[in-house]
Amino acid sequence: MPTRDYQLFVGGEFVDGTASRRFASVNPATGAEVASFVDGTVADLEAAVAAARRAFDAGPWPSMPVAERAQRLGRVLEILGGRVPELSAIEYQDNGATIRQATSFMVPGALGFAMGIADLATKFSFTSGQPVTTGPVPGGPFGSTTISYEPLGVVGAITPWNGPLILAMWKVWPALLAGNTVVLKPSELAPSTAMELARAFAEADIPPGVLNVVTGGGTVGEALVSSDHVDMVTFTGGTATGQRIAQLASGNLKRLTLELGGKSPALVLDDVDIESAVDGVIWSTLFLSGQMCTCASRVLVNARVHDEFVERFAARADKLVVGPTDDFATDLGPVVSAAARDRIEGYVQLGTEEGAVAVLPGGRPSGLENGFYVKPTVFVGATPRMRISREEIFGPVVSILKVADDAEAVQVANDTQFGLAASVWCNDRRRALDVAGRVRAGTVWINDHNMLSPQTPFGGMKMSGSGRENGESGFKAYLEEKVVYLDLTPSKNEHLWALVAP
Ligand code: NDP
């Protein structure tokens, strides 16, 4: 039986909406239902959009100074900050992260990102409320031009299950700091912390309708994306869903930020200290059981160090503790659902059929049959053309490919439709920077991976997305740039006619 029951959060109130059905989130570690949610309808979504619209068109939020918005949102963070252990348990029971990951990264990291985004937003000159005034228009002696930044309106935010709170913060915080109002639709696999966020908004006395949260599946997501009353959609999820969203959002040409899938490479050059590269690449590939969007899933290793790297990597991966999510000794928890496990196991079988060799064979661990566990699989001998080297598996499956030199490493790294992230493992600064400069990915780490910050823009090249989150460009995505040209010169008409008259 679920132990928590949530409602929808619309116009500042918790409501049951019009839905006749509820659904449950399932703890991936045990298969037990943990919380129950309203299976929102299109009518519920429309009510939430209408509430956000009213809060934007007639409420105080858009016209408040950014510092006041930041201060009010800071109260939400204080409330959440007082509940970190409880929220961490809620998070890992929904999405199968480990207690270590949830308590050290997923919840504190979400709050840290929100604070960092607020810090940036209040420092940007373009949010100060003072328009930038420029001189006369070039070629004309009259008038002056002011540039101001205004919120867009209603923002629809759609988040995935793998980092529910942190990815909600990446969207809700900049959108609200910029003066917009928001309708958030979390993934139905892990919606609890989005509802806890709503609870903190209600406690913090944020004006009604500024944040609305509607639970439900793809139908609710499609209604949000299609609505003509929504001005922007910010989406994180799979590439196929992103393509569908781009089509649906075209009706009113709403702004779109898309953070999508990846097939990120780790490039291991031949001058590395192998032991520390193995350690780092284990983290790159298997963090969150390979279910972080930036995780490397292709490891491209220089032929000179390939065999030693493979041997040490497989031995190290084999030692990782796959176990219960509430145990601090666990390194890898389950994958998010039975369907995800089936998909991952299908790819492991496919890799073998394609001719790759599993030096670590994966499989289900014994004694954990109720949860959706899969042990890490490490393939060698995969070629760049194989489907396991090209498609996003989103699980603990790593392909190690042998490459002759840096040029081949770069060529294989770029031979993909994706371009989200990459890492280069190398001790020579100049060589590492040269290789990093030639890899087509939104983020390239050198001797690190999966490290993100509120100060730096994050996003994908190619089919890994469009637009950026975080950093200055991520924040500006939530603002319209507006130009007002002012001319009070009485004699201007005479001058203008001189330009057009024969
Ligand atoms: P999905 O694309 O399946 O779902 C993401 C969100 O979109 C969920 O809230 C989902 O709802 C919703 N959704 C599903 N169908 C539609 C639709 N037709 N219209 C509108 N919304 C819809 O992704 P996952 O949740 O499975 O997340 C994993 C994917 O996310 C991976 O591909 C991963 O790479 C990517 N990702 C990308 C990141 C990045 O920053 N680039 C970061 C994290 C993940 P519901 O779940 O209720 O069906």
Coordinates of C-alpha atoms and ligand atoms in Angstrom, one line a residue:
M1 CA 0.0 0.0 0.0
P2 CA 1.4 3.5 -0.9
T3 CA 2.3 5.4 2.3
R4 CA 1.9 8.9 0.8
D5 CA -1.1 10.3 -1.2
Y6 CA -0.6 13.5 -3.2
Q7 CA -3.0 15.8 -4.9
L8 CA -2.5 18.3 -7.8
F9 CA -1.1 21.8 -7.0
V10 CA -3.1 24.4 -8.9
G11 CA -3.5 28.1 -8.2
G12 CA -1.9 27.8 -4.8
E13 CA -4.2 25.0 -3.6
F14 CA -4.0 21.2 -3.4
V15 CA -6.9 19.8 -5.4
D16 CA -8.2 16.4 -6.6
G17 CA -8.9 17.8 -10.1
T18 CA -11.3 16.0 -12.4
A19 CA -9.4 12.7 -12.6
S20 CA -11.2 9.5 -11.8
R21 CA -8.0 7.5 -11.5
R22 CA -4.8 7.5 -9.4
F23 CA -1.5 5.9 -10.1
A24 CA 1.4 4.8 -7.9
S25 CA 5.1 5.2 -8.0
V26 CA 7.0 2.0 -7.4
N27 CA 10.2 1.6 -5.4
P28 CA 12.7 0.1 -7.9
A29 CA 14.6 -1.6 -5.1
T30 CA 11.6 -3.6 -3.8
G31 CA 8.8 -3.4 -6.4
A32 CA 6.5 -2.0 -3.7
E33 CA 4.2 0.9 -4.3
V34 CA 5.4 3.9 -2.3
A35 CA 3.2 6.9 -3.1
S36 CA 0.0 7.6 -5.0
F37 CA -0.8 10.5 -7.3
V38 CA -3.7 12.0 -9.3
D39 CA -3.6 10.7 -12.9
G40 CA -4.2 14.3 -14.2
T41 CA -6.5 14.9 -17.1
V42 CA -6.3 17.5 -19.9
A43 CA -8.9 19.5 -18.0
D44 CA -6.7 19.5 -14.9
L45 CA -3.7 20.7 -17.0
E46 CA -5.8 23.4 -18.6
A47 CA -6.9 24.6 -15.1
A48 CA -3.2 24.8 -14.1
V49 CA -2.2 26.7 -17.2
A50 CA -5.1 29.1 -16.6
A51 CA -3.9 29.6 -13.0
A52 CA -0.4 30.3 -14.2
R53 CA -1.7 32.6 -16.9
R54 CA -3.7 34.6 -14.3
A55 CA -0.7 34.8 -12.0
F56 CA 1.4 36.1 -14.9
D57 CA -1.2 38.5 -16.4
A58 CA -2.6 40.0 -13.2
G59 CA -0.5 38.8 -10.3
P60 CA 2.4 40.6 -8.6
W61 CA 5.1 38.1 -9.5
P62 CA 6.3 39.4 -12.9
S63 CA 6.7 43.0 -11.8
M64 CA 8.6 42.2 -8.6
P65 CA 12.3 43.1 -8.5
V66 CA 14.4 40.0 -9.1
A67 CA 15.9 40.4 -5.6
E68 CA 12.5 40.1 -4.0
R69 CA 11.7 37.0 -6.1
A70 CA 15.0 35.5 -5.1
Q71 CA 14.3 36.3 -1.4
R72 CA 10.9 34.7 -1.6
L73 CA 12.2 31.6 -3.3
G74 CA 15.0 31.5 -0.7
R75 CA 12.3 30.8 1.8
V76 CA 11.2 27.7 -0.2
L77 CA 14.9 26.6 -0.1
E78 CA 15.0 27.0 3.7
I79 CA 11.9 24.8 4.1
L80 CA 13.4 22.1 1.8
G81 CA 16.8 22.5 3.4
G82 CA 15.3 21.5 6.8
R83 CA 14.1 18.2 5.3
V84 CA 17.1 16.9 3.4
P85 CA 17.2 13.4 4.9
E86 CA 13.5 12.9 4.5
L87 CA 13.5 14.2 0.9
S88 CA 16.5 12.1 0.1
A89 CA 14.6 8.9 1.2
I90 CA 11.6 10.0 -0.8
E91 CA 13.8 10.5 -3.9
Y92 CA 15.6 7.2 -3.8
Q93 CA 12.4 5.3 -3.1
D94 CA 10.9 6.8 -6.2
N95 CA 13.7 6.5 -8.7
G96 CA 16.1 3.8 -7.4
A97 CA 19.2 6.0 -6.7
T98 CA 21.2 4.9 -3.7
I99 CA 21.0 6.5 -0.3
R100 CA 24.6 7.8 -0.8
Q101 CA 23.6 9.4 -4.2
A102 CA 20.4 10.9 -2.8
T103 CA 21.8 12.4 0.4
S104 CA 25.1 13.6 -1.0
F105 CA 24.0 14.8 -4.5
M106 CA 20.4 14.6 -5.6
V107 CA 18.8 16.6 -2.9
P108 CA 21.6 18.9 -1.6
G109 CA 22.7 19.3 -5.2
A110 CA 19.2 20.4 -6.2
L111 CA 19.2 23.0 -3.4
G112 CA 22.8 24.1 -4.3
F113 CA 21.9 24.5 -7.9
A114 CA 18.8 26.6 -7.0
M115 CA 21.0 28.9 -4.8
G116 CA 23.6 29.2 -7.5
I117 CA 21.0 30.1 -10.1
A118 CA 19.5 32.7 -7.8
D119 CA 22.9 34.1 -7.1
L120 CA 23.6 34.4 -10.9
A121 CA 20.2 35.8 -11.7
T122 CA 20.4 38.6 -9.2
K123 CA 23.9 39.7 -10.5
F124 CA 23.1 39.9 -14.2
S125 CA 22.8 43.4 -15.4
F126 CA 19.9 42.5 -17.6
T127 CA 17.7 41.5 -14.6
S128 CA 18.4 44.7 -12.6
G129 CA 15.3 46.4 -14.0
Q130 CA 17.4 49.2 -15.4
P131 CA 17.1 49.1 -19.2
V132 CA 20.3 49.3 -21.2
T133 CA 20.3 52.7 -23.0
T134 CA 22.3 53.0 -26.2
G135 CA 23.0 56.1 -28.3
P136 CA 21.4 57.3 -31.6
V137 CA 20.6 54.7 -34.3
P138 CA 23.6 54.5 -36.6
G139 CA 23.0 56.6 -39.8
G140 CA 20.4 58.7 -38.1
P141 CA 21.0 61.7 -35.8
F142 CA 17.8 61.3 -33.7
G143 CA 16.5 59.3 -30.9
S144 CA 17.9 56.7 -28.5
T145 CA 17.4 53.0 -28.0
T146 CA 16.7 51.1 -24.8
I147 CA 17.0 47.4 -24.5
S148 CA 15.0 45.7 -21.7
Y149 CA 14.5 42.1 -20.6
E150 CA 11.0 40.9 -19.8
P151 CA 9.7 37.5 -18.7
L152 CA 8.1 35.4 -21.4
G153 CA 4.9 34.5 -19.6
V154 CA 3.8 30.9 -18.8
V155 CA 6.5 28.3 -18.9
G156 CA 5.7 24.6 -19.1
A157 CA 8.4 22.4 -17.5
I158 CA 8.6 18.7 -18.2
T159 CA 11.1 16.6 -16.2
P160 CA 12.4 13.0 -16.3
W161 CA 12.7 10.5 -13.5
N162 CA 16.4 10.2 -13.2
G163 CA 17.1 13.5 -11.3
P164 CA 13.5 14.6 -10.4
L165 CA 14.3 17.4 -7.9
I166 CA 17.5 18.6 -9.4
L167 CA 16.1 18.8 -12.9
A168 CA 13.0 20.5 -11.6
M169 CA 15.2 23.2 -10.0
W170 CA 17.1 23.7 -13.2
K171 CA 13.8 24.8 -14.8
V172 CA 11.6 26.2 -12.1
W173 CA 14.2 28.4 -10.5
P174 CA 15.4 30.4 -13.6
A175 CA 11.9 30.6 -15.0
L176 CA 10.5 32.1 -11.8
L177 CA 13.5 34.3 -11.0
A178 CA 13.0 35.8 -14.5
G179 CA 9.4 36.6 -13.6
N180 CA 7.6 33.9 -15.4
T181 CA 5.0 31.5 -13.9
V182 CA 5.3 27.8 -14.3
V183 CA 3.3 24.6 -14.8
L184 CA 5.5 21.6 -13.9
K185 CA 4.8 18.1 -15.1
P186 CA 7.2 15.5 -13.5
S187 CA 7.7 12.0 -14.8
E188 CA 5.0 9.6 -13.6
L189 CA 7.8 7.2 -12.6
A190 CA 9.1 9.6 -9.9
P191 CA 6.9 12.5 -9.1
S192 CA 7.1 12.7 -5.3
T193 CA 9.7 15.4 -4.9
A194 CA 7.9 17.7 -7.4
M195 CA 4.9 17.4 -5.1
E196 CA 7.1 18.1 -2.0
L197 CA 8.4 21.2 -3.9
A198 CA 4.7 22.3 -4.3
R199 CA 4.2 21.7 -0.5
A200 CA 7.2 24.0 0.2
F201 CA 5.7 26.7 -2.1
A202 CA 2.4 26.6 -0.3
E203 CA 4.2 26.9 3.1
A204 CA 6.4 29.7 1.8
D205 CA 3.4 31.8 0.8
I206 CA 4.4 32.3 -2.8
P207 CA 1.5 34.0 -4.7
P208 CA -1.1 31.5 -6.0
G209 CA -0.5 30.2 -9.5
V210 CA 3.2 31.1 -9.7
L211 CA 4.1 27.4 -9.5
N212 CA 1.6 24.7 -10.5
V213 CA 2.3 20.9 -10.5
V214 CA 0.2 18.5 -12.5
T215 CA 1.0 14.7 -12.3
G216 CA 0.1 12.3 -15.0
G217 CA 1.5 10.8 -18.1
G218 CA 2.3 11.7 -21.7
T219 CA -1.3 13.0 -22.4
V220 CA -0.8 15.7 -19.8
G221 CA 2.6 16.5 -21.2
E222 CA 1.2 16.8 -24.7
A223 CA -1.6 19.1 -23.5
L224 CA 1.0 21.3 -21.8
V225 CA 3.2 21.4 -24.9
S226 CA 0.3 22.1 -27.3
S227 CA -1.4 24.8 -25.2
D228 CA -1.6 28.2 -26.9
H229 CA -1.6 29.8 -23.5
V230 CA 1.9 28.5 -22.8
D231 CA 4.8 30.7 -24.0
M232 CA 7.8 28.4 -23.5
V233 CA 8.4 24.7 -22.9
T234 CA 11.6 23.5 -21.2
F235 CA 11.9 19.8 -21.5
T236 CA 14.4 17.1 -20.3
G237 CA 14.0 13.6 -21.5
G238 CA 14.6 11.3 -24.5
T239 CA 15.3 12.4 -28.0
A240 CA 12.2 10.8 -29.5
T241 CA 10.0 12.6 -27.0
G242 CA 11.9 15.8 -27.7
Q243 CA 11.1 15.5 -31.4
R244 CA 7.4 15.0 -30.7
I245 CA 7.4 18.0 -28.4
A246 CA 9.1 20.2 -31.1
Q247 CA 6.2 19.3 -33.4
L248 CA 3.5 19.9 -30.9
A249 CA 4.9 23.2 -29.7
S250 CA 4.9 24.7 -33.2
G251 CA 1.2 25.8 -33.0
N252 CA 2.0 29.1 -31.4
L253 CA 5.8 28.9 -32.0
K254 CA 6.5 28.8 -28.3
R255 CA 10.1 29.0 -27.2
L256 CA 11.7 25.6 -26.6
T257 CA 14.7 24.4 -24.6
L258 CA 15.3 20.7 -25.2
E259 CA 17.8 18.6 -23.1
L260 CA 17.8 15.2 -24.7
G261 CA 19.6 11.9 -24.8
G262 CA 23.3 11.0 -25.4
K263 CA 25.8 8.3 -26.3
S264 CA 28.7 10.1 -24.6
P265 CA 32.3 8.9 -25.2
A266 CA 35.2 8.7 -22.8
L267 CA 38.4 9.0 -24.8
V268 CA 41.4 7.3 -23.0
L269 CA 44.7 8.4 -24.6
D270 CA 47.9 6.4 -24.2
D271 CA 49.8 8.6 -21.7
V272 CA 47.3 8.1 -18.8
D273 CA 47.9 6.8 -15.4
I274 CA 45.8 3.7 -16.0
E275 CA 44.7 3.1 -12.5
S276 CA 43.3 6.6 -12.0
A277 CA 41.8 6.6 -15.5
V278 CA 40.0 3.4 -14.6
D279 CA 38.7 4.9 -11.4
G280 CA 37.4 8.0 -13.2
V281 CA 35.9 6.1 -16.1
I282 CA 34.0 3.8 -13.8
W283 CA 32.4 6.9 -12.3
S284 CA 31.8 8.3 -15.8
T285 CA 30.0 5.2 -17.0
L286 CA 28.2 3.6 -14.1
F287 CA 27.1 6.5 -11.9
L288 CA 23.4 6.0 -11.1
S289 CA 23.7 2.6 -12.9
G290 CA 24.4 4.4 -16.1
Q291 CA 21.2 6.4 -16.0
M292 CA 22.5 9.9 -15.9
C293 CA 22.1 11.6 -19.3
T294 CA 25.8 12.6 -19.5
C295 CA 27.1 9.1 -18.5
A296 CA 29.8 7.8 -20.9
S297 CA 28.6 4.6 -22.5
R298 CA 31.4 4.3 -25.1
V299 CA 35.0 4.1 -23.9
L300 CA 37.4 4.7 -26.7
V301 CA 40.8 3.4 -25.6
N302 CA 44.2 3.8 -27.4
A303 CA 45.4 0.4 -28.6
R304 CA 48.7 0.8 -26.7
V305 CA 46.9 0.7 -23.3
H306 CA 43.7 -1.0 -24.4
D307 CA 44.2 -4.5 -23.0
E308 CA 45.5 -3.4 -19.6
F309 CA 42.7 -0.9 -19.3
V310 CA 40.1 -3.5 -20.1
E311 CA 41.4 -6.0 -17.6
R312 CA 41.6 -3.4 -14.8
F313 CA 38.2 -1.8 -15.7
A314 CA 36.3 -5.1 -15.8
A315 CA 37.9 -6.2 -12.5
R316 CA 37.0 -2.8 -10.9
A317 CA 33.4 -2.9 -12.2
D318 CA 33.0 -6.4 -10.9
K319 CA 33.8 -5.3 -7.4
L320 CA 31.1 -2.6 -7.3
V321 CA 28.4 -3.5 -4.7
V322 CA 25.0 -3.9 -6.4
G323 CA 22.6 -3.8 -3.5
P324 CA 19.7 -2.3 -1.6
T325 CA 19.3 1.4 -2.1
D326 CA 19.0 2.1 1.7
D327 CA 22.4 0.6 2.5
F328 CA 25.3 3.1 2.6
A329 CA 27.6 0.3 1.3
T330 CA 25.8 0.0 -2.0
D331 CA 27.5 1.4 -5.1
L332 CA 24.8 0.6 -7.7
G333 CA 21.1 0.5 -7.1
P334 CA 18.5 -0.9 -9.4
V335 CA 17.4 0.6 -12.7
V336 CA 14.2 2.5 -12.7
S337 CA 11.6 0.0 -13.7
A338 CA 11.0 -3.6 -14.9
A339 CA 10.5 -2.2 -18.5
A340 CA 13.9 -0.5 -18.3
R341 CA 15.5 -3.7 -17.0
D342 CA 14.0 -5.6 -19.9
R343 CA 15.3 -3.0 -22.4
I344 CA 18.8 -3.1 -21.0
E345 CA 18.9 -6.9 -21.0
G346 CA 17.7 -6.8 -24.6
Y347 CA 20.7 -4.6 -25.5
V348 CA 23.1 -7.0 -23.7
Q349 CA 21.7 -9.9 -25.8
L350 CA 21.9 -7.8 -28.9
G351 CA 25.6 -6.9 -28.2
T352 CA 26.5 -10.6 -28.1
E353 CA 24.5 -11.3 -31.2
E354 CA 26.3 -8.4 -33.0
G355 CA 29.7 -10.0 -32.1
A356 CA 30.9 -8.0 -29.1
V357 CA 32.3 -10.0 -26.2
A358 CA 31.0 -9.4 -22.7
V359 CA 34.1 -9.6 -20.5
L360 CA 31.8 -8.8 -17.6
P361 CA 28.5 -10.5 -18.4
G362 CA 26.0 -8.5 -16.3
G363 CA 22.9 -10.5 -15.3
R364 CA 20.6 -10.2 -12.3
P365 CA 22.1 -10.4 -8.8
S366 CA 20.8 -13.1 -6.5
G367 CA 18.8 -12.2 -3.4
L368 CA 17.4 -9.0 -4.9
E369 CA 14.7 -10.6 -7.1
N370 CA 11.9 -8.2 -6.0
G371 CA 13.8 -5.1 -7.3
F372 CA 14.8 -4.2 -10.9
Y373 CA 18.5 -5.0 -10.6
V374 CA 21.0 -5.5 -13.3
K375 CA 24.8 -5.9 -12.7
P376 CA 27.2 -4.0 -15.0
T377 CA 28.0 -5.4 -18.4
V378 CA 31.3 -4.6 -20.1
F379 CA 31.7 -5.3 -23.8
V380 CA 34.9 -5.4 -25.7
G381 CA 35.4 -5.8 -29.5
A382 CA 32.4 -3.6 -30.3
T383 CA 32.6 -1.7 -33.5
P384 CA 31.3 1.8 -34.1
R385 CA 28.6 0.5 -36.4
M386 CA 27.0 -1.8 -33.9
R387 CA 23.7 -0.7 -32.4
I388 CA 25.1 -1.1 -28.9
S389 CA 27.7 1.6 -29.9
R390 CA 25.1 3.9 -31.4
E391 CA 21.9 3.8 -29.4
E392 CA 21.3 5.1 -25.9
I393 CA 20.9 2.1 -23.6
F394 CA 20.6 4.2 -20.4
G395 CA 21.8 1.4 -18.0
P396 CA 25.0 -0.2 -16.7
V397 CA 26.2 -1.4 -20.1
V398 CA 29.7 -0.1 -21.2
S399 CA 31.3 -0.7 -24.6
I400 CA 35.1 -0.4 -24.8
L401 CA 36.3 0.2 -28.3
K402 CA 40.0 0.0 -29.4
V403 CA 41.3 3.0 -31.4
A404 CA 44.6 3.4 -33.1
D405 CA 45.4 7.1 -32.2
D406 CA 43.9 10.4 -31.2
A407 CA 42.6 11.1 -34.7
E408 CA 40.6 7.8 -34.7
A409 CA 39.4 8.5 -31.2
V410 CA 38.0 11.8 -32.3
Q411 CA 36.5 10.4 -35.5
V412 CA 34.7 7.6 -33.6
A413 CA 33.6 10.0 -30.8
N414 CA 31.9 12.2 -33.3
D415 CA 30.4 9.4 -35.4
T416 CA 27.0 9.7 -33.6
Q417 CA 23.8 11.6 -33.9
F418 CA 24.3 12.7 -30.3
G419 CA 26.5 15.4 -28.8
L420 CA 25.7 15.9 -25.2
A421 CA 29.0 15.2 -23.3
A422 CA 32.4 13.6 -23.5
S423 CA 35.6 13.2 -21.5
V424 CA 39.3 13.0 -22.4
W425 CA 41.6 11.1 -20.1
C426 CA 45.2 12.3 -20.7
N427 CA 48.2 13.7 -18.7
D428 CA 49.4 16.1 -21.4
R429 CA 47.5 19.4 -21.1
R430 CA 48.1 20.6 -24.7
R431 CA 47.2 17.2 -26.2
A432 CA 44.1 16.9 -24.0
L433 CA 42.9 20.4 -24.9
D434 CA 43.5 19.7 -28.6
V435 CA 41.4 16.5 -28.5
A436 CA 38.7 18.2 -26.4
G437 CA 38.5 21.0 -28.9
R438 CA 37.8 18.5 -31.8
V439 CA 35.0 16.6 -30.0
R440 CA 31.5 17.7 -30.9
A441 CA 29.7 17.8 -27.5
G442 CA 28.1 20.5 -25.4
T443 CA 30.4 19.6 -22.4
V444 CA 33.9 18.0 -22.6
W445 CA 35.7 17.2 -19.3
I446 CA 39.4 16.5 -19.1
N447 CA 40.2 13.8 -16.5
D448 CA 36.7 14.1 -15.0
H449 CA 33.1 13.5 -16.0
N450 CA 29.5 14.2 -15.0
M451 CA 30.5 17.5 -13.1
L452 CA 28.0 20.3 -13.7
S453 CA 27.6 23.7 -12.1
P454 CA 24.9 26.5 -12.1
Q455 CA 27.5 28.9 -13.5
T456 CA 28.2 27.0 -16.7
P457 CA 25.8 26.5 -19.6
F458 CA 24.8 22.9 -20.1
G459 CA 23.2 21.4 -23.2
G460 CA 23.7 19.2 -26.2
M461 CA 24.9 19.6 -29.8
K462 CA 23.2 17.7 -32.7
M463 CA 20.2 15.5 -31.5
S464 CA 21.1 15.8 -27.8
G465 CA 19.2 19.0 -27.6
S466 CA 18.6 22.6 -28.4
G467 CA 19.4 25.6 -26.1
R468 CA 21.2 25.6 -22.8
E469 CA 20.3 25.5 -19.1
N470 CA 22.3 27.2 -16.4
G471 CA 24.9 29.9 -16.8
E472 CA 24.0 33.3 -18.4
S473 CA 22.6 31.8 -21.6
G474 CA 20.4 29.3 -19.7
F475 CA 18.9 32.2 -17.7
K476 CA 18.4 34.5 -20.7
A477 CA 16.3 31.7 -22.4
Y478 CA 13.5 32.7 -20.0
L479 CA 13.5 36.3 -21.0
E480 CA 12.4 38.3 -24.0
E481 CA 14.8 40.9 -25.3
K482 CA 12.8 44.1 -26.1
V483 CA 13.9 47.2 -27.9
V484 CA 12.2 50.6 -27.5
Y485 CA 13.3 53.4 -29.8
L486 CA 12.5 56.8 -28.5
D487 CA 12.5 60.0 -30.7
L488 CA 11.2 63.3 -29.4
T489 CA 12.9 65.4 -32.1
P490 CA 10.3 67.7 -33.7
S491 CA 12.2 68.2 -37.0
K492 CA 12.7 64.5 -37.7
N493 CA 10.0 64.2 -40.4
E494 CA 11.8 66.6 -42.6
H495 CA 15.0 64.5 -42.2
L496 CA 13.2 61.2 -42.9
W497 CA 11.4 62.5 -46.0
A498 CA 14.8 63.6 -47.3
L499 CA 15.8 59.9 -47.3
V500 CA 12.9 58.7 -49.4
A501 CA 11.9 61.7 -51.5
P502 CA 13.4 62.0 -55.0
Ligands
NDP1 P1 11.0 10.5 -21.5 O1 11.3 11.2 -22.8 O2 10.3 9.2 -21.7 O3 10.2 11.3 -20.5 C1 10.6 12.6 -20.1 C2 9.3 13.4 -19.6 O4 8.5 13.6 -20.7 C3 8.5 12.6 -18.6 O5 7.9 13.6 -17.7 C4 7.4 12.0 -19.5 O6 6.2 11.7 -18.8 C5 7.2 13.2 -20.5 N1 6.6 12.7 -21.7 C6 6.5 11.5 -22.3 N2 5.9 11.6 -23.5 C7 5.6 12.8 -23.7 C8 4.9 13.5 -24.7 N3 4.5 12.9 -25.8 N4 4.7 14.9 -24.6 C9 5.1 15.5 -23.5 N5 5.7 14.9 -22.5 C10 6.0 13.6 -22.6 O7 12.4 10.3 -20.8 P2 12.7 9.5 -19.4 O8 11.9 10.1 -18.3 O9 12.7 8.1 -19.7 O10 14.2 10.0 -19.1 C11 15.3 9.4 -19.7 C12 15.8 10.2 -20.9 O11 16.1 11.6 -20.5 C13 17.1 9.7 -21.5 O12 17.0 9.7 -22.9 C14 18.1 10.7 -21.0 O13 19.3 10.8 -21.8 C15 17.3 12.0 -21.0 N6 17.9 13.0 -20.1 C16 18.5 14.0 -20.6 C17 19.2 15.0 -19.8 C18 19.8 16.2 -20.4 O14 20.0 17.2 -19.7 N7 20.2 16.2 -21.7 C19 19.2 14.8 -18.4 C20 18.5 13.7 -17.9 C21 17.8 12.8 -18.8 P3 6.0 10.2 -18.2 O15 7.3 9.8 -17.6 O16 5.0 10.5 -17.2 O17 5.5 9.4 -19.4

